């Protein structure tokens, strides 16, 4: 497990090009925030961009949500570790064997990022789950997959802040919670359906917050970060 101190806030770099992403990161302080790199940017710009940010001191959450046969996922998270990222994720719905195999592979690496699992995407509702054959509501499904994740030896989960309190009370303080769908008061919800403010998320017990457009679309991203941090007590 990665024991270094990680930032509370990861900025979601939902950009189409490296140039756009770099214009934003040049305005951010690596001592204050980490960077979340997802599928769009990673597909467009590749691992070299991630390595560059790591070399410049940023903590990176590689948000690629691996979901495949156990050996393939294990090799993927090992390559993520070798990029120097601090957090990498898989889909909990890939099952215990997939998750455990990935964790065991990481334990052989000199740099070991946190390995966390996605439970239920924050854009999904109970109706969405029913459509894919899941007959638990979102909170029940999150809890079931979070318990499976913990039993497989992973470090935590990606979840909605609305599930954070019950997850912490059930699975313990050391089980890490990474929460997207964080919107400062007055921000638009966009495509996220289960959202909270940073203050509410902190009170609920989240460990890491993913914040995108309220920072990336701000006229002054650095000031937006400062305002969010000032609104919190850690």
GROMACS .gro file of C-alpha atoms in nm:
model
  234
    1UNK     CA    1   0.000   0.000   0.000
    2UNK     CA    2   0.114   0.353  -0.080
    3UNK     CA    3   0.197   0.522   0.252
    4UNK     CA    4   0.293   0.866   0.122
    5UNK     CA    5   0.065   1.157   0.200
    6UNK     CA    6  -0.174   1.212  -0.089
    7UNK     CA    7  -0.371   1.528  -0.169
    8UNK     CA    8  -0.732   1.566  -0.065
    9UNK     CA    9  -0.837   1.697  -0.407
   10UNK     CA   10  -0.773   1.540  -0.748
   11UNK     CA   11  -0.854   1.765  -1.042
   12UNK     CA   12  -1.035   1.579  -1.321
   13UNK     CA   13  -0.850   1.654  -1.645
   14UNK     CA   14  -1.134   1.586  -1.886
   15UNK     CA   15  -0.965   1.730  -2.192
   16UNK     CA   16  -0.927   1.616  -2.552
   17UNK     CA   17  -0.560   1.710  -2.592
   18UNK     CA   18  -0.236   1.729  -2.397
   19UNK     CA   19  -0.209   2.097  -2.483
   20UNK     CA   20  -0.539   2.179  -2.313
   21UNK     CA   21  -0.447   1.972  -2.009
   22UNK     CA   22  -0.103   2.128  -1.978
   23UNK     CA   23  -0.246   2.480  -1.994
   24UNK     CA   24  -0.453   2.392  -1.690
   25UNK     CA   25  -0.186   2.205  -1.493
   26UNK     CA   26   0.058   2.493  -1.538
   27UNK     CA   27  -0.182   2.697  -1.322
   28UNK     CA   28  -0.201   2.437  -1.045
   29UNK     CA   29   0.025   2.371  -0.746
   30UNK     CA   30   0.139   2.010  -0.711
   31UNK     CA   31   0.161   2.063  -0.334
   32UNK     CA   32  -0.212   2.136  -0.316
   33UNK     CA   33  -0.384   1.906  -0.567
   34UNK     CA   34  -0.339   1.584  -0.758
   35UNK     CA   35  -0.447   1.510  -1.115
   36UNK     CA   36  -0.705   1.258  -1.233
   37UNK     CA   37  -0.638   1.123  -1.579
   38UNK     CA   38  -0.925   0.937  -1.741
   39UNK     CA   39  -0.990   0.745  -2.061
   40UNK     CA   40  -1.034   1.040  -2.298
   41UNK     CA   41  -0.707   1.215  -2.218
   42UNK     CA   42  -0.505   0.895  -2.175
   43UNK     CA   43  -0.625   0.764  -2.511
   44UNK     CA   44  -0.542   1.094  -2.677
   45UNK     CA   45  -0.206   1.167  -2.516
   46UNK     CA   46  -0.077   0.841  -2.371
   47UNK     CA   47   0.151   0.748  -2.082
   48UNK     CA   48   0.425   1.003  -2.153
   49UNK     CA   49   0.198   1.285  -2.039
   50UNK     CA   50   0.134   1.103  -1.711
   51UNK     CA   51   0.506   1.041  -1.658
   52UNK     CA   52   0.577   1.408  -1.718
   53UNK     CA   53   0.331   1.519  -1.450
   54UNK     CA   54   0.470   1.264  -1.204
   55UNK     CA   55   0.821   1.398  -1.270
   56UNK     CA   56   0.691   1.748  -1.197
   57UNK     CA   57   0.570   1.638  -0.855
   58UNK     CA   58   0.201   1.578  -0.916
   59UNK     CA   59   0.019   1.288  -0.756
   60UNK     CA   60  -0.174   1.116  -1.035
   61UNK     CA   61  -0.490   0.907  -1.012
   62UNK     CA   62  -0.504   0.695  -1.328
   63UNK     CA   63  -0.877   0.649  -1.372
   64UNK     CA   64  -0.899   0.381  -1.642
   65UNK     CA   65  -1.134   0.144  -1.458
   66UNK     CA   66  -0.971  -0.178  -1.576
   67UNK     CA   67  -1.215  -0.468  -1.623
   68UNK     CA   68  -1.086  -0.780  -1.797
   69UNK     CA   69  -0.957  -1.128  -1.722
   70UNK     CA   70  -0.740  -1.139  -1.405
   71UNK     CA   71  -0.398  -1.164  -1.573
   72UNK     CA   72  -0.470  -0.879  -1.815
   73UNK     CA   73  -0.584  -0.647  -1.536
   74UNK     CA   74  -0.286  -0.744  -1.320
   75UNK     CA   75  -0.042  -0.654  -1.595
   76UNK     CA   76  -0.225  -0.327  -1.660
   77UNK     CA   77  -0.203  -0.209  -1.298
   78UNK     CA   78   0.165  -0.307  -1.288
   79UNK     CA   79   0.229  -0.082  -1.589
   80UNK     CA   80   0.040   0.197  -1.412
   81UNK     CA   81   0.263   0.154  -1.108
   82UNK     CA   82   0.571   0.181  -1.329
   83UNK     CA   83   0.443   0.515  -1.459
   84UNK     CA   84   0.463   0.639  -1.099
   85UNK     CA   85   0.093   0.703  -1.042
   86UNK     CA   86  -0.032   0.704  -0.683
   87UNK     CA   87  -0.384   0.568  -0.741
   88UNK     CA   88  -0.519   0.326  -1.002
   89UNK     CA   89  -0.860   0.163  -1.027
   90UNK     CA   90  -1.047  -0.141  -1.154
   91UNK     CA   91  -1.417  -0.233  -1.173
   92UNK     CA   92  -1.531  -0.428  -0.866
   93UNK     CA   93  -1.782  -0.605  -1.087
   94UNK     CA   94  -1.485  -0.786  -1.243
   95UNK     CA   95  -1.494  -1.007  -0.936
   96UNK     CA   96  -1.280  -1.119  -0.645
   97UNK     CA   97  -1.024  -1.316  -0.847
   98UNK     CA   98  -0.958  -1.027  -1.084
   99UNK     CA   99  -0.912  -0.781  -0.799
  100UNK     CA  100  -0.699  -1.009  -0.582
  101UNK     CA  101  -0.472  -1.102  -0.873
  102UNK     CA  102  -0.415  -0.734  -0.950
  103UNK     CA  103  -0.335  -0.654  -0.587
  104UNK     CA  104  -0.089  -0.943  -0.561
  105UNK     CA  105   0.087  -0.827  -0.876
  106UNK     CA  106   0.126  -0.474  -0.737
  107UNK     CA  107   0.279  -0.603  -0.415
  108UNK     CA  108   0.586  -0.713  -0.612
  109UNK     CA  109   0.650  -0.359  -0.741
  110UNK     CA  110   0.886  -0.109  -0.577
  111UNK     CA  111   0.625   0.165  -0.618
  112UNK     CA  112   0.284   0.050  -0.504
  113UNK     CA  113  -0.008   0.283  -0.583
  114UNK     CA  114  -0.334   0.258  -0.400
  115UNK     CA  115  -0.553   0.006  -0.580
  116UNK     CA  116  -0.920   0.096  -0.555
  117UNK     CA  117  -1.234  -0.032  -0.723
  118UNK     CA  118  -1.533   0.132  -0.887
  119UNK     CA  119  -1.859   0.018  -0.729
  120UNK     CA  120  -2.152   0.196  -0.900
  121UNK     CA  121  -2.089   0.483  -1.139
  122UNK     CA  122  -2.221   0.809  -0.997
  123UNK     CA  123  -2.423   0.868  -1.314
  124UNK     CA  124  -2.629   0.553  -1.252
  125UNK     CA  125  -2.970   0.543  -1.085
  126UNK     CA  126  -3.167   0.252  -0.940
  127UNK     CA  127  -3.354   0.232  -1.272
  128UNK     CA  128  -3.026   0.204  -1.462
  129UNK     CA  129  -2.919  -0.086  -1.240
  130UNK     CA  130  -3.249  -0.266  -1.296
  131UNK     CA  131  -3.202  -0.238  -1.671
  132UNK     CA  132  -2.874  -0.430  -1.651
  133UNK     CA  133  -3.020  -0.701  -1.427
  134UNK     CA  134  -2.912  -0.572  -1.086
  135UNK     CA  135  -3.208  -0.588  -0.848
  136UNK     CA  136  -3.046  -0.407  -0.556
  137UNK     CA  137  -3.078  -0.031  -0.526
  138UNK     CA  138  -2.764   0.179  -0.577
  139UNK     CA  139  -2.670   0.193  -0.209
  140UNK     CA  140  -2.714  -0.182  -0.163
  141UNK     CA  141  -2.507  -0.256  -0.473
  142UNK     CA  142  -2.232  -0.017  -0.361
  143UNK     CA  143  -2.214  -0.189  -0.022
  144UNK     CA  144  -2.205  -0.538  -0.172
  145UNK     CA  145  -1.926  -0.448  -0.413
  146UNK     CA  146  -1.733  -0.252  -0.150
  147UNK     CA  147  -1.735  -0.553   0.083
  148UNK     CA  148  -1.615  -0.772  -0.204
  149UNK     CA  149  -1.340  -0.519  -0.279
  150UNK     CA  150  -1.219  -0.517   0.081
  151UNK     CA  151  -1.224  -0.897   0.102
  152UNK     CA  152  -1.007  -0.909  -0.213
  153UNK     CA  153  -0.743  -0.699  -0.034
  154UNK     CA  154  -0.783  -0.370  -0.216
  155UNK     CA  155  -0.726  -0.031  -0.052
  156UNK     CA  156  -1.065   0.127  -0.109
  157UNK     CA  157  -1.336   0.217  -0.356
  158UNK     CA  158  -1.461   0.490  -0.581
  159UNK     CA  159  -1.809   0.579  -0.463
  160UNK     CA  160  -2.061   0.857  -0.430
  161UNK     CA  161  -2.014   1.077  -0.125
  162UNK     CA  162  -2.370   0.983  -0.033
  163UNK     CA  163  -2.251   0.629   0.045
  164UNK     CA  164  -1.937   0.742   0.230
  165UNK     CA  165  -2.076   0.749   0.584
  166UNK     CA  166  -2.218   0.398   0.576
  167UNK     CA  167  -1.908   0.262   0.401
  168UNK     CA  168  -1.676   0.411   0.663
  169UNK     CA  169  -1.887   0.284   0.952
  170UNK     CA  170  -1.911  -0.064   0.801
  171UNK     CA  171  -1.566  -0.115   0.650
  172UNK     CA  172  -1.346   0.095   0.879
  173UNK     CA  173  -1.148   0.418   0.869
  174UNK     CA  174  -0.850   0.267   0.687
  175UNK     CA  175  -1.061   0.170   0.383
  176UNK     CA  176  -1.012   0.463   0.144
  177UNK     CA  177  -1.296   0.641  -0.034
  178UNK     CA  178  -1.241   0.833  -0.360
  179UNK     CA  179  -1.547   1.036  -0.452
  180UNK     CA  180  -1.635   1.199  -0.784
  181UNK     CA  181  -1.950   1.404  -0.816
  182UNK     CA  182  -1.818   1.675  -0.583
  183UNK     CA  183  -1.961   2.015  -0.666
  184UNK     CA  184  -1.895   2.335  -0.465
  185UNK     CA  185  -2.213   2.517  -0.370
  186UNK     CA  186  -2.363   2.691  -0.671
  187UNK     CA  187  -2.197   2.467  -0.932
  188UNK     CA  188  -2.391   2.282  -1.200
  189UNK     CA  189  -2.443   1.909  -1.149
  190UNK     CA  190  -2.382   1.832  -1.520
  191UNK     CA  191  -2.409   1.453  -1.581
  192UNK     CA  192  -2.354   1.355  -1.218
  193UNK     CA  193  -2.675   1.253  -1.042
  194UNK     CA  194  -2.551   1.175  -0.691
  195UNK     CA  195  -2.348   1.478  -0.580
  196UNK     CA  196  -2.233   1.659  -0.265
  197UNK     CA  197  -2.045   1.977  -0.180
  198UNK     CA  198  -1.682   1.942  -0.061
  199UNK     CA  199  -1.788   2.028   0.292
  200UNK     CA  200  -2.061   1.763   0.293
  201UNK     CA  201  -1.823   1.506   0.149
  202UNK     CA  202  -1.561   1.578   0.411
  203UNK     CA  203  -1.817   1.545   0.689
  204UNK     CA  204  -1.929   1.213   0.541
  205UNK     CA  205  -1.576   1.077   0.572
  206UNK     CA  206  -1.438   1.077   0.217
  207UNK     CA  207  -1.060   1.054   0.184
  208UNK     CA  208  -1.014   1.196  -0.166
  209UNK     CA  209  -1.237   1.421  -0.375
  210UNK     CA  210  -1.244   1.435  -0.754
  211UNK     CA  211  -1.340   1.783  -0.873
  212UNK     CA  212  -1.348   1.873  -1.242
  213UNK     CA  213  -1.536   2.155  -1.408
  214UNK     CA  214  -1.566   2.381  -1.100
  215UNK     CA  215  -1.185   2.406  -1.122
  216UNK     CA  216  -1.103   2.339  -1.487
  217UNK     CA  217  -1.367   2.579  -1.621
  218UNK     CA  218  -1.302   2.850  -1.362
  219UNK     CA  219  -1.165   3.183  -1.482
  220UNK     CA  220  -0.888   3.139  -1.224
  221UNK     CA  221  -0.834   2.767  -1.153
  222UNK     CA  222  -0.573   2.829  -0.884
  223UNK     CA  223  -0.811   3.060  -0.698
  224UNK     CA  224  -1.090   2.803  -0.732
  225UNK     CA  225  -0.864   2.546  -0.566
  226UNK     CA  226  -0.773   2.789  -0.290
  227UNK     CA  227  -1.138   2.870  -0.225
  228UNK     CA  228  -1.231   2.502  -0.196
  229UNK     CA  229  -0.941   2.427   0.037
  230UNK     CA  230  -1.025   2.731   0.249
  231UNK     CA  231  -1.381   2.601   0.287
  232UNK     CA  232  -1.252   2.277   0.438
  233UNK     CA  233  -1.072   2.179   0.755
  234UNK     CA  234  -0.856   1.870   0.740
   0.00000   0.00000   0.00000
